[in-house]
Amino acid sequence: MRRKITLVGSIGTTTRVIVVVAMAIVISLVRSFHRPLCSSSSSTPKHLLKSRICPLWSPSFLFCLPPPPPRSTLLRHSYSPSLSPAAAHRRGSFCSATLPSLMSTVSDDNPLLKDFVFPPFDAIDASHVRPGMRALLKKLDSDLVELEKTVEPSWPKLVEPLEKMLDRLSVVWGAVNHLKSVKDTPELRSAIEEIQPEKVEFDLKLGQSKPIYNAFKAIRESPDWAGLSDAQKRIVESSLKEAVLSGVSLEDSKREEFNKIQQELTKLSRKFEENVLDATKIYARLVTDKKEIEGLPATALGLAAQTAISKGHENATAENGPWVFTLDAPSFMSVMQHAKNRALRREVYDVYITRSSVGKLDNTPVIEQILKLRLEKAKLLGYNNYAEVSMATKMATVSKAEELLEKLRSASWNAAVQDMEDLKQFAKSKGAPEADDLNHWDIAFWSERLRESKYDINEEELRPYFSLPKVMDGLFNLVKMLFGIDVEAADGLAPVWNADVRFYRIKDLSGKPISYFYFDPYSRPAEKRGGAWMDEVVARSRVLSDDKNSVRLPIAHMVCNQMPPVGDKPSLMTFREVETVFHEFGHALQHMLTRQDEGLVAGIRGIEWDAVELPSQFMENWCYHRDTLMSIAKHYETGETLPEEIYQKLHAARTFRAGTLSLRQLKFATVDLELHSKYVPGGSESIYDVDRRVSEKTQVLPPLEEDRFLCGFSHIFAGGYAAGYYSYKWAEVLSADAFSAFEDAGLNDDKAVRETGKRFRETILALGGGKAPLEVFVEFRGREPSPEPLLRHNGLLQTA
């Protein structure tokens, strides 16, 4: 008999509102939320879940180029770029909110200071940031002083004015930082670097406001407390907790020290992210001899030629070169998976694992200082380490997170050992000279060859079946069936930052608009951060509605980094890139389909960090659902549907090297917790010693001595996942169990699937941060979560 492993304890588990605006919550709302939500199958950042950074793994790839954040997924922590709640819908399309008039001394031409429905992404440039932000911060500072004078312990006199005051800041600061992620320039960096300390100073002043803190306490202690809704109680309780974590209770001298630490951490995280981006951009490998790139597919050669043209080689072609390869995900992974040239693979791998570890871009001292300051911050707040600070606002505790990671590790280890043995035997059977000495730069290459041999699947040969237009059509049809919504193109309605960006409207089945989103799909390594993420632009809000609408409608954006169209071909995707799009759209759905009217806990706001990946990872499961996959897998030229036998092989390959891939994620999560709970900055053990020590139990093939992966681990040093990377596995348990409800209902029973989808929408997607995530899960599933569905999906249940 298998012993059932329960993920969490009672429903009384500590809860928190991650991205709330009230009080220090405000700080969360204005923080980044990117997902290294990369999506879990591609490179990231889910930016912060705002942008959520994606987890650093891929069932087919062994690497993931994470962006930092978890700004940030797409989902956030740390004072980084903000969530960008934008404007509202007018003339029956959007709820427009009245925006405060700003300082008349600032140019009327500054787009950041104008009233707008959608952020003017096409008009904002670096010259607008300093004057626009300073005028806005001056106005908000004045508003804060006035609020502190007049505040009363009531919803209309405290929470509503607070939400209104923060909305404009979220819109403007979010738009500016979003542009830095997708349209980076030295001028924009400089402007943000100069203004960010002033922005953080305001955040701290707000988060440490005693009058506002005391008003929240008075609400909590008043006779009216029982009459508040669950969402309102969550806002008050999380606001109080966030205020304490923001230093409101510290004595003056300690508060001053706390604020200095916070300012410095903001600066260091930004520096870390910029070093990674710059180090990634520096590498450009020019190849002129076709023999050097034997094995690379036509799509990779086309991209490499296109990159060569952009770097001045005007006559470059896919057939004859020259070709330029970079560390950008589509280029990097093509080399690692397909280049027969082992020396080239080693060169590219070595450069990748040592990014940002030498010279002026060396992130080692940045990491050391970040860890030192985080520990000092924890001590000031009365905690033993930073991991305890992080867990104070999550579902898990340090011990429960470690317990789950160890259970999953033990279930994965033997399978991972067998994975490596299988790879060695296969390479030997093919006469590979390196078979007895497989190294890190060989793993992706031989894994792909083994997968092709075992399942007769070649990812590159599958690309023609996954054109972006067909994938999006299939995705939209799926969510129509599951959740009763229509997605339609609305290009031209909102300004965009690049001609490739699409804009969409979501309507209910009566035709009424309920939300909007931007989609930026293609890689632009010269200006765009790597990875995949989702972020909010504006949240649903009753307070910020206009006279014509009862609520303001939510808006999101999704960002990916897949191969752009080459020549007359559309963007042709790998299956993993398909998973990435589904993942990020899962995040977006939770933001856009919320029915929570309290803006501070609507959509992705207020959801504990370790629960926020549930909808995104849930959506990935549908990529293996036969009807869904066959609806998107249409050859872009012939229209032919993916052959049935290939679908069956693709489904069978789902558990390919699952032990290895599970361990990889568990390594990232474990080293993150070790660095934030046990590591002593300046002690006898270096950060790389910690990495190697953790690797002994989580890597069958030990890391190279020169491996400096940590210098590019943006999730935890520039995103929102510090002492929180375990959240990917925690939420993966939740998402696998949630999908098992559809399996139990019967995936071939359309009526049952629709009914289960309706229940999923009305709980997981609708309730936002207005209820504790465990309560929401139990309301949907009828019981607490179990890791068994995850182990079963990964083919690891027998091992466990």
XYZ file of N, CA and C in Angstrom, residues 93-296:
612
model
N -15.999 49.988 -23.634
C -14.988 48.973 -23.787
C -14.144 48.885 -22.545
N -13.747 50.004 -21.993
C -12.953 49.991 -20.790
C -13.566 50.876 -19.747
N -13.223 50.593 -18.479
C -13.659 51.466 -17.411
C -12.566 52.466 -17.213
N -12.740 53.710 -17.508
C -11.649 54.632 -17.353
C -11.719 55.299 -16.011
N -10.557 55.386 -15.364
C -10.506 56.013 -14.048
C -10.017 57.430 -14.198
N -10.455 58.300 -13.318
C -9.975 59.665 -13.347
C -8.556 59.677 -12.821
N -7.638 60.259 -13.587
C -6.245 60.276 -13.191
C -5.906 61.623 -12.581
N -5.052 61.636 -11.551
C -4.732 62.890 -10.884
C -3.987 63.832 -11.808
N -4.307 65.096 -11.731
C -3.557 66.069 -12.524
C -2.189 66.222 -11.896
N -1.159 66.341 -12.715
C 0.193 66.375 -12.209
C 0.776 67.775 -12.297
N 2.046 67.869 -11.963
C 2.673 69.170 -11.815
C 2.691 69.940 -13.127
N 2.227 71.147 -13.084
C 2.138 71.959 -14.301
C 3.504 72.368 -14.803
N 4.534 72.208 -13.956
C 5.874 72.613 -14.360
C 6.504 71.624 -15.322
N 5.887 70.442 -15.454
C 6.430 69.428 -16.336
C 5.803 69.567 -17.715
N 6.592 69.279 -18.722
C 6.126 69.449 -20.099
C 4.826 68.715 -20.355
N 3.912 69.398 -21.037
C 2.633 68.772 -21.382
C 2.814 67.660 -22.410
N 4.021 67.589 -23.003
C 4.257 66.579 -24.030
C 4.699 65.243 -23.431
N 4.891 65.182 -22.130
C 5.367 63.939 -21.515
C 4.236 62.916 -21.482
N 4.358 61.820 -22.254
C 3.254 60.844 -22.326
C 2.983 60.142 -20.997
N 3.968 60.135 -20.103
C 3.752 59.481 -18.813
C 2.774 60.247 -17.937
N 2.578 61.523 -18.229
C 1.758 62.366 -17.382
C 0.396 62.681 -17.977
N 0.130 62.105 -19.125
C -1.162 62.351 -19.760
C -2.183 61.309 -19.316
N -3.447 61.672 -19.393
C -4.498 60.696 -19.152
C -4.555 59.757 -20.352
N -4.566 58.460 -20.100
C -4.644 57.521 -21.213
C -5.422 56.290 -20.804
N -5.978 55.629 -21.787
C -6.696 54.391 -21.554
C -5.704 53.237 -21.487
N -4.814 53.184 -22.468
C -3.745 52.186 -22.459
C -2.410 52.917 -22.380
N -1.400 52.331 -21.742
C -0.092 52.983 -21.697
C 0.409 53.297 -23.103
N 0.945 54.489 -23.325
C 1.428 54.871 -24.662
C 2.800 54.268 -24.944
N 2.852 52.938 -25.056
C 4.128 52.253 -25.223
C 4.894 52.729 -26.453
N 4.197 53.186 -27.453
C 4.856 53.623 -28.680
C 5.452 55.020 -28.564
N 5.110 55.744 -27.513
C 5.550 57.141 -27.402
C 6.543 57.374 -26.273
N 6.613 56.477 -25.314
C 7.483 56.675 -24.155
C 8.937 56.431 -24.533
N 9.822 57.350 -24.163
C 11.249 57.084 -24.302
C 11.980 57.537 -23.040
N 13.278 57.317 -23.005
C 14.062 57.550 -21.795
C 13.966 58.988 -21.306
N 13.812 59.937 -22.210
C 13.790 61.349 -21.811
C 12.572 61.693 -20.961
N 11.550 60.852 -21.007
C 10.330 61.122 -20.243
C 10.402 60.613 -18.806
N 11.347 59.711 -18.522
C 11.335 58.996 -17.247
C 11.654 59.906 -16.062
N 12.763 60.638 -16.137
C 13.157 61.448 -14.977
C 12.111 62.523 -14.636
N 11.735 63.393 -15.586
C 10.766 64.439 -15.225
C 9.392 63.879 -14.907
N 8.969 62.840 -15.637
C 7.644 62.286 -15.421
C 7.527 61.621 -14.057
N 8.503 60.793 -13.722
C 8.456 60.095 -12.436
C 8.603 61.063 -11.263
N 9.450 62.064 -11.431
C 9.636 63.000 -10.315
C 8.361 63.802 -10.064
N 7.687 64.193 -11.128
C 6.430 64.925 -10.955
C 5.389 64.030 -10.293
N 5.344 62.792 -10.722
C 4.366 61.857 -10.169
C 4.655 61.565 -8.693
N 5.918 61.317 -8.373
C 6.278 61.018 -6.987
C 6.010 62.219 -6.077
N 6.224 63.399 -6.584
C 5.951 64.601 -5.793
C 4.462 64.693 -5.478
N 3.636 64.421 -6.495
C 2.195 64.473 -6.309
C 1.743 63.385 -5.317
N 2.279 62.185 -5.458
C 1.882 61.090 -4.580
C 2.354 61.325 -3.147
N 3.515 61.908 -3.004
C 4.003 62.216 -1.664
C 3.060 63.189 -0.964
N 2.585 64.172 -1.727
C 1.625 65.131 -1.182
C 0.318 64.432 -0.811
N -0.116 63.507 -1.677
C -1.340 62.761 -1.401
C -1.187 61.898 -0.149
N -0.012 61.316 0.039
C 0.232 60.473 1.202
C 0.178 61.299 2.492
N 0.791 62.471 2.464
C 0.754 63.347 3.633
C -0.686 63.691 3.994
N -1.477 63.979 2.971
C -2.876 64.336 3.208
C -3.648 63.136 3.754
N -3.388 61.949 3.212
C -4.076 60.756 3.681
C -3.730 60.475 5.147
N -2.481 60.637 5.503
C -2.071 60.391 6.889
C -2.777 61.354 7.855
N -3.053 62.560 7.392
C -3.735 63.549 8.239
C -5.212 63.205 8.422
N -5.823 62.654 7.387
C -7.283 62.478 7.394
C -7.724 61.027 7.522
N -6.780 60.084 7.609
C -7.128 58.673 7.569
C -8.041 58.285 8.727
N -8.994 57.404 8.429
C -9.893 56.849 9.430
C -9.921 55.336 9.240
N -10.150 54.577 10.304
C -10.162 53.114 10.198
C -11.442 52.587 9.555
N -11.630 52.937 8.296
C -12.790 52.453 7.546
C -12.353 52.181 6.120
N -13.098 51.336 5.447
C -12.729 50.996 4.065
C -12.720 52.235 3.156
N -13.755 53.057 3.173
C -13.777 54.226 2.273
C -12.710 55.269 2.598
N -12.274 55.340 3.857
C -11.327 56.381 4.250
C -9.883 55.889 4.309
N -9.670 54.608 4.098
C -8.312 54.069 4.154
C -7.952 53.300 2.888
N -8.620 52.187 2.666
C -8.205 51.286 1.586
C -8.503 51.875 0.215
N -9.682 52.453 0.035
C -10.041 52.980 -1.279
C -9.130 54.129 -1.721
N -8.872 55.132 -0.870
C -7.956 56.184 -1.311
C -6.537 55.659 -1.531
N -6.157 54.650 -0.762
C -4.829 54.074 -0.930
C -4.719 53.397 -2.293
N -5.738 52.633 -2.649
C -5.715 51.957 -3.951
C -5.695 52.963 -5.097
N -6.497 54.008 -4.977
C -6.527 55.020 -6.038
C -5.174 55.716 -6.175
N -4.563 56.029 -5.043
C -3.307 56.750 -5.061
C -2.211 55.931 -5.746
N -2.244 54.609 -5.505
C -1.181 53.772 -6.040
C -1.383 53.380 -7.492
N -2.581 53.485 -7.974
C -2.867 52.989 -9.320
C -2.046 53.705 -10.389
N -2.004 55.017 -10.310
C -1.271 55.757 -11.342
C 0.213 55.431 -11.291
N 0.742 55.293 -10.060
C 2.157 54.942 -9.930
C 2.422 53.580 -10.560
N 1.516 52.652 -10.316
C 1.678 51.312 -10.876
C 1.651 51.344 -12.395
N 0.774 52.151 -12.940
C 0.659 52.254 -14.402
C 1.950 52.792 -14.997
N 2.398 53.898 -14.468
C 3.546 54.589 -15.066
C 4.839 53.814 -14.843
N 5.100 53.437 -13.593
C 6.341 52.723 -13.297
C 6.344 51.360 -13.973
N 5.197 50.719 -14.045
C 5.108 49.432 -14.718
C 5.395 49.554 -16.202
N 4.875 50.601 -16.845
C 5.109 50.790 -18.281
C 6.582 51.026 -18.567
N 7.210 51.834 -17.736
C 8.633 52.146 -17.925
C 9.485 50.884 -17.793
N 9.243 50.098 -16.751
C 10.045 48.906 -16.539
C 9.720 47.801 -17.525
N 8.490 47.765 -17.985
C 8.157 46.809 -19.043
C 8.978 47.117 -20.296
N 9.077 48.388 -20.644
C 9.863 48.765 -21.828
C 11.327 48.398 -21.649
N 11.826 48.496 -20.435
C 13.224 48.107 -20.199
C 13.420 46.622 -20.489
N 12.398 45.810 -20.240
C 12.499 44.371 -20.477
C 12.366 44.004 -21.949
N 11.614 44.784 -22.704
C 11.333 44.403 -24.097
C 11.957 45.339 -25.128
N 12.483 46.480 -24.654
C 13.044 47.469 -25.590
C 14.159 48.238 -24.884
N 15.123 47.485 -24.384
C 16.179 48.031 -23.535
C 17.121 48.949 -24.313
N 17.493 50.054 -23.687
C 18.497 50.962 -24.251
C 19.368 51.474 -23.106
N 20.598 51.894 -23.385
C 21.443 52.466 -22.339
C 20.799 53.698 -21.702
N 20.107 54.494 -22.509
C 19.482 55.713 -21.992
C 18.354 55.381 -21.007
N 17.561 54.366 -21.341
C 16.464 53.971 -20.461
C 17.016 53.390 -19.157
N 18.050 52.582 -19.266
C 18.687 52.028 -18.072
C 19.158 53.151 -17.143
N 19.823 54.120 -17.743
C 20.385 55.216 -16.960
C 19.287 55.990 -16.243
N 18.205 56.249 -16.949
C 17.099 57.019 -16.362
C 16.468 56.246 -15.199
N 16.251 54.940 -15.390
C 15.653 54.125 -14.333
C 16.594 54.036 -13.137
N 17.883 53.864 -13.419
C 18.864 53.768 -12.349
C 18.868 55.037 -11.497
N 18.719 56.178 -12.147
C 18.745 57.445 -11.417
C 17.472 57.663 -10.605
N 16.329 57.256 -11.163
C 15.063 57.583 -10.509
C 14.650 56.505 -9.504
N 15.181 55.293 -9.641
C 14.702 54.193 -8.802
C 14.887 54.447 -7.306
N 16.005 55.028 -6.848
C 16.121 55.291 -5.407
C 15.013 56.203 -4.884
N 14.574 57.161 -5.692
C 13.490 58.049 -5.277
C 12.171 57.282 -5.207
N 12.002 56.370 -6.147
C 10.804 55.531 -6.155
C 10.792 54.606 -4.921
N 11.926 53.979 -4.621
C 12.018 53.087 -3.470
C 11.815 53.881 -2.177
N 12.335 55.100 -2.145
C 12.162 55.949 -0.960
C 10.677 56.190 -0.683
N 9.911 56.422 -1.748
C 8.472 56.606 -1.572
C 7.815 55.309 -1.108
N 8.198 54.181 -1.712
C 7.651 52.887 -1.304
C 7.872 52.662 0.191
N 9.080 52.939 0.647
C 9.407 52.735 2.057
C 8.610 53.673 2.951
N 8.478 54.905 2.515
C 7.711 55.874 3.312
C 6.273 55.404 3.459
N 5.717 54.902 2.392
C 4.349 54.405 2.423
C 4.252 53.142 3.279
N 5.178 52.192 3.045
C 5.137 50.935 3.771
C 5.368 51.102 5.263
N 6.054 52.164 5.652
C 6.368 52.386 7.064
C 5.510 53.489 7.683
N 4.405 53.813 7.049
C 3.522 54.857 7.571
C 2.794 54.374 8.820
N 3.108 54.955 9.949
C 2.461 54.572 11.205
C 0.961 54.894 11.192
N 0.535 56.082 10.701
C -0.908 56.369 10.687
C -1.700 55.333 9.886
N -1.163 54.915 8.738
C -1.874 53.926 7.916
C -1.846 52.556 8.610
N -0.713 52.198 9.161
C -0.589 50.932 9.895
C -1.572 50.893 11.062
N -1.637 51.955 11.810
C -2.538 51.999 12.963
C -4.003 51.943 12.536
N -4.305 52.532 11.375
C -5.682 52.480 10.881
C -6.065 51.057 10.502
N -5.140 50.327 9.884
C -5.407 48.926 9.578
C -5.598 48.116 10.859
N -4.773 48.381 11.862
C -4.919 47.672 13.138
C -6.287 47.958 13.750
N -6.719 49.225 13.649
C -8.017 49.596 14.227
C -9.156 48.875 13.527
N -9.040 48.715 12.211
C -10.064 47.958 11.484
C -10.080 46.513 11.980
N -8.882 45.954 12.144
C -8.795 44.552 12.588
C -9.417 44.359 13.978
N -9.343 45.371 14.806
C -9.817 45.246 16.185
C -11.216 45.810 16.394
N -11.837 46.332 15.343
C -13.129 46.992 15.503
C -14.273 45.989 15.508
N -15.438 46.393 16.015
C -16.624 45.523 15.989
C -17.096 45.222 14.573
N -16.683 46.060 13.609
C -17.121 45.871 12.228
C -16.343 44.758 11.516
N -15.299 44.234 12.183
C -14.430 43.245 11.531
C -15.221 42.055 11.007
N -16.139 41.562 11.796
C -16.886 40.362 11.399
C -17.716 40.588 10.145
N -18.068 41.843 9.877
C -18.906 42.130 8.719
C -18.134 42.276 7.417
N -16.805 42.263 7.468
C -16.012 42.384 6.244
C -16.033 41.077 5.456
N -15.863 41.173 4.166
C -15.799 39.983 3.321
C -14.467 39.269 3.542
N -14.388 38.021 3.054
C -13.128 37.280 3.158
C -11.996 38.042 2.476
N -12.275 38.614 1.312
C -11.249 39.351 0.565
C -10.775 40.566 1.353
N -11.702 41.282 1.965
C -11.329 42.468 2.733
C -10.489 42.086 3.950
N -10.852 40.995 4.593
C -10.056 40.545 5.737
C -8.650 40.153 5.301
N -8.546 39.496 4.155
C -7.224 39.127 3.643
C -6.386 40.377 3.388
N -7.005 41.407 2.853
C -6.281 42.648 2.570
C -5.752 43.270 3.861
N -6.597 43.338 4.857
C -6.186 43.940 6.125
C -5.068 43.129 6.771
N -5.250 41.826 6.859
C -4.260 40.990 7.530
C -2.922 40.984 6.796
N -2.980 40.921 5.488
C -1.727 40.911 4.736
C -1.062 42.283 4.779
N -1.862 43.337 4.825
C -1.310 44.684 4.916
C -0.532 44.853 6.217
N -1.098 44.337 7.297
C -0.417 44.420 8.586
C 0.885 43.617 8.559
N 0.813 42.432 7.995
C 2.017 41.593 7.933
C 3.079 42.243 7.051
N 2.673 42.740 5.888
C 3.618 43.368 4.974
C 4.232 44.616 5.602
N 3.439 45.345 6.363
C 3.957 46.552 7.003
C 5.064 46.198 7.982
N 4.847 45.158 8.763
C 5.874 44.719 9.711
C 7.124 44.270 8.958
N 6.929 43.506 7.876
C 8.075 43.053 7.079
C 8.748 44.211 6.352
N 8.067 45.339 6.236
C 8.645 46.522 5.603
C 9.317 47.437 6.619
N 9.304 47.025 7.898
C 10.040 47.779 8.888
C 9.243 48.797 9.673
N 7.914 48.752 9.617
C 7.111 49.771 10.282
C 7.309 49.749 11.800
N 7.649 48.607 12.363
C 7.770 48.481 13.812
C 9.193 48.714 14.327
N 10.130 48.975 13.425
C 11.512 49.165 13.839
C 11.715 50.527 14.494
N 12.676 50.558 15.420
C 13.062 51.842 16.009
C 13.711 52.702 14.938
N 13.771 54.007 15.179
C 14.233 54.941 14.154
C 15.588 54.562 13.573
N 16.562 54.243 14.411
C 17.907 53.940 13.908
C 17.908 52.662 13.086
N 17.159 51.656 13.553
C 17.095 50.398 12.811
C 16.305 50.557 11.520
N 15.281 51.425 11.556
C 14.509 51.651 10.342
C 15.385 52.335 9.289
N 16.214 53.235 9.721
C 17.114 53.915 8.783
C 18.078 52.906 8.156
N 18.591 51.987 8.982
C 19.485 50.944 8.474
C 18.728 50.030 7.507
N 17.495 49.670 7.872
C 16.646 48.830 7.015
C 16.447 49.491 5.650
N 16.160 50.760 5.644
C 15.901 51.479 4.395
C 17.141 51.538 3.507
N 18.311 51.703 4.140
C 19.551 51.711 3.361
C 19.767 50.348 2.704
N 19.486 49.293 3.468
C 19.618 47.937 2.920
C 18.671 47.744 1.743
N 17.447 48.218 1.901
C 16.457 48.036 0.846
C 16.875 48.766 -0.431
N 17.384 49.970 -0.267
C 17.856 50.737 -1.435
C 19.003 50.001 -2.122
N 19.930 49.501 -1.320
C 21.094 48.831 -1.895
C 20.695 47.522 -2.567
N 19.753 46.781 -1.992
C 19.293 45.539 -2.613
C 18.633 45.806 -3.959
N 17.896 46.889 -4.037
C 17.272 47.255 -5.315
C 18.340 47.504 -6.376
N 19.351 48.237 -5.979
C 20.436 48.579 -6.903
C 21.192 47.315 -7.337
N 21.464 46.423 -6.369
C 22.219 45.208 -6.672
C 21.437 44.257 -7.585
N 20.145 44.129 -7.354
C 19.339 43.261 -8.218
C 19.320 43.781 -9.646
N 19.206 45.088 -9.775
C 19.226 45.674 -11.118
C 20.582 45.429 -11.790
N 21.650 45.582 -11.008
C 22.985 45.354 -11.544
C 23.159 43.908 -11.977
N 22.660 42.974 -11.173
C 22.747 41.550 -11.504
C 22.072 41.283 -12.847
N 20.857 41.788 -12.992
C 20.097 41.551 -14.225
C 20.799 42.144 -15.433
N 21.312 43.339 -15.286
C 21.979 44.001 -16.409
C 23.267 43.267 -16.790
N 23.994 42.742 -15.793
C 25.208 41.983 -16.094
C 24.893 40.731 -16.897
N 23.816 40.045 -16.516
C 23.425 38.834 -17.245
C 23.041 39.187 -18.678
N 22.244 40.223 -18.842
C 21.813 40.623 -20.179
C 23.011 41.012 -21.036
N 23.931 41.793 -20.470
C 25.092 42.251 -21.236
C 26.027 41.098 -21.575
N 26.232 40.185 -20.618
C 27.103 39.047 -20.867
C 26.504 38.135 -21.936
N 25.191 38.027 -21.939
C 24.513 37.209 -22.951
C 24.661 37.836 -24.328
N 24.563 39.154 -24.390
C 24.634 39.850 -25.686
C 26.051 39.860 -26.272
N 27.049 39.807 -25.392
C 28.437 39.928 -25.865
C 28.828 38.787 -26.794
N 28.389 37.579 -26.462
C 28.851 36.411 -27.213
C 28.153 36.324 -28.568
N 28.940 36.274 -29.627
C 28.421 36.087 -30.987
C 29.458 35.267 -31.749
N 29.172 34.015 -31.996
C 30.119 33.096 -32.633
C 29.898 33.082 -34.138
N 30.855 33.624 -34.891
C 30.772 33.650 -36.346
C 31.315 32.347 -36.909
N 30.540 31.710 -37.770
C 30.960 30.468 -38.426
C 30.876 30.662 -39.933
N 31.952 30.309 -40.625
C 31.962 30.443 -42.091
C 32.079 29.095 -42.792
N 32.516 28.069 -42.050
C 32.698 26.734 -42.622
C 31.504 25.856 -42.246
N 30.784 25.402 -43.244
C 29.570 24.626 -42.983
C 29.870 23.321 -42.258
N 31.095 22.813 -42.377
C 31.433 21.570 -41.703
C 31.349 21.735 -40.177
N 31.564 22.958 -39.700
C 31.546 23.206 -38.253
C 30.151 23.080 -37.660
N 29.131 23.201 -38.515
C 27.761 23.227 -37.985
C 26.923 22.081 -38.535
N 27.592 21.005 -38.874
C 26.883 19.823 -39.366
C 25.890 19.336 -38.312
N 24.703 18.974 -38.744
C 23.674 18.474 -37.840
C 22.635 19.511 -37.474
N 22.981 20.784 -37.629
C 22.021 21.819 -37.269
C 20.887 21.877 -38.275
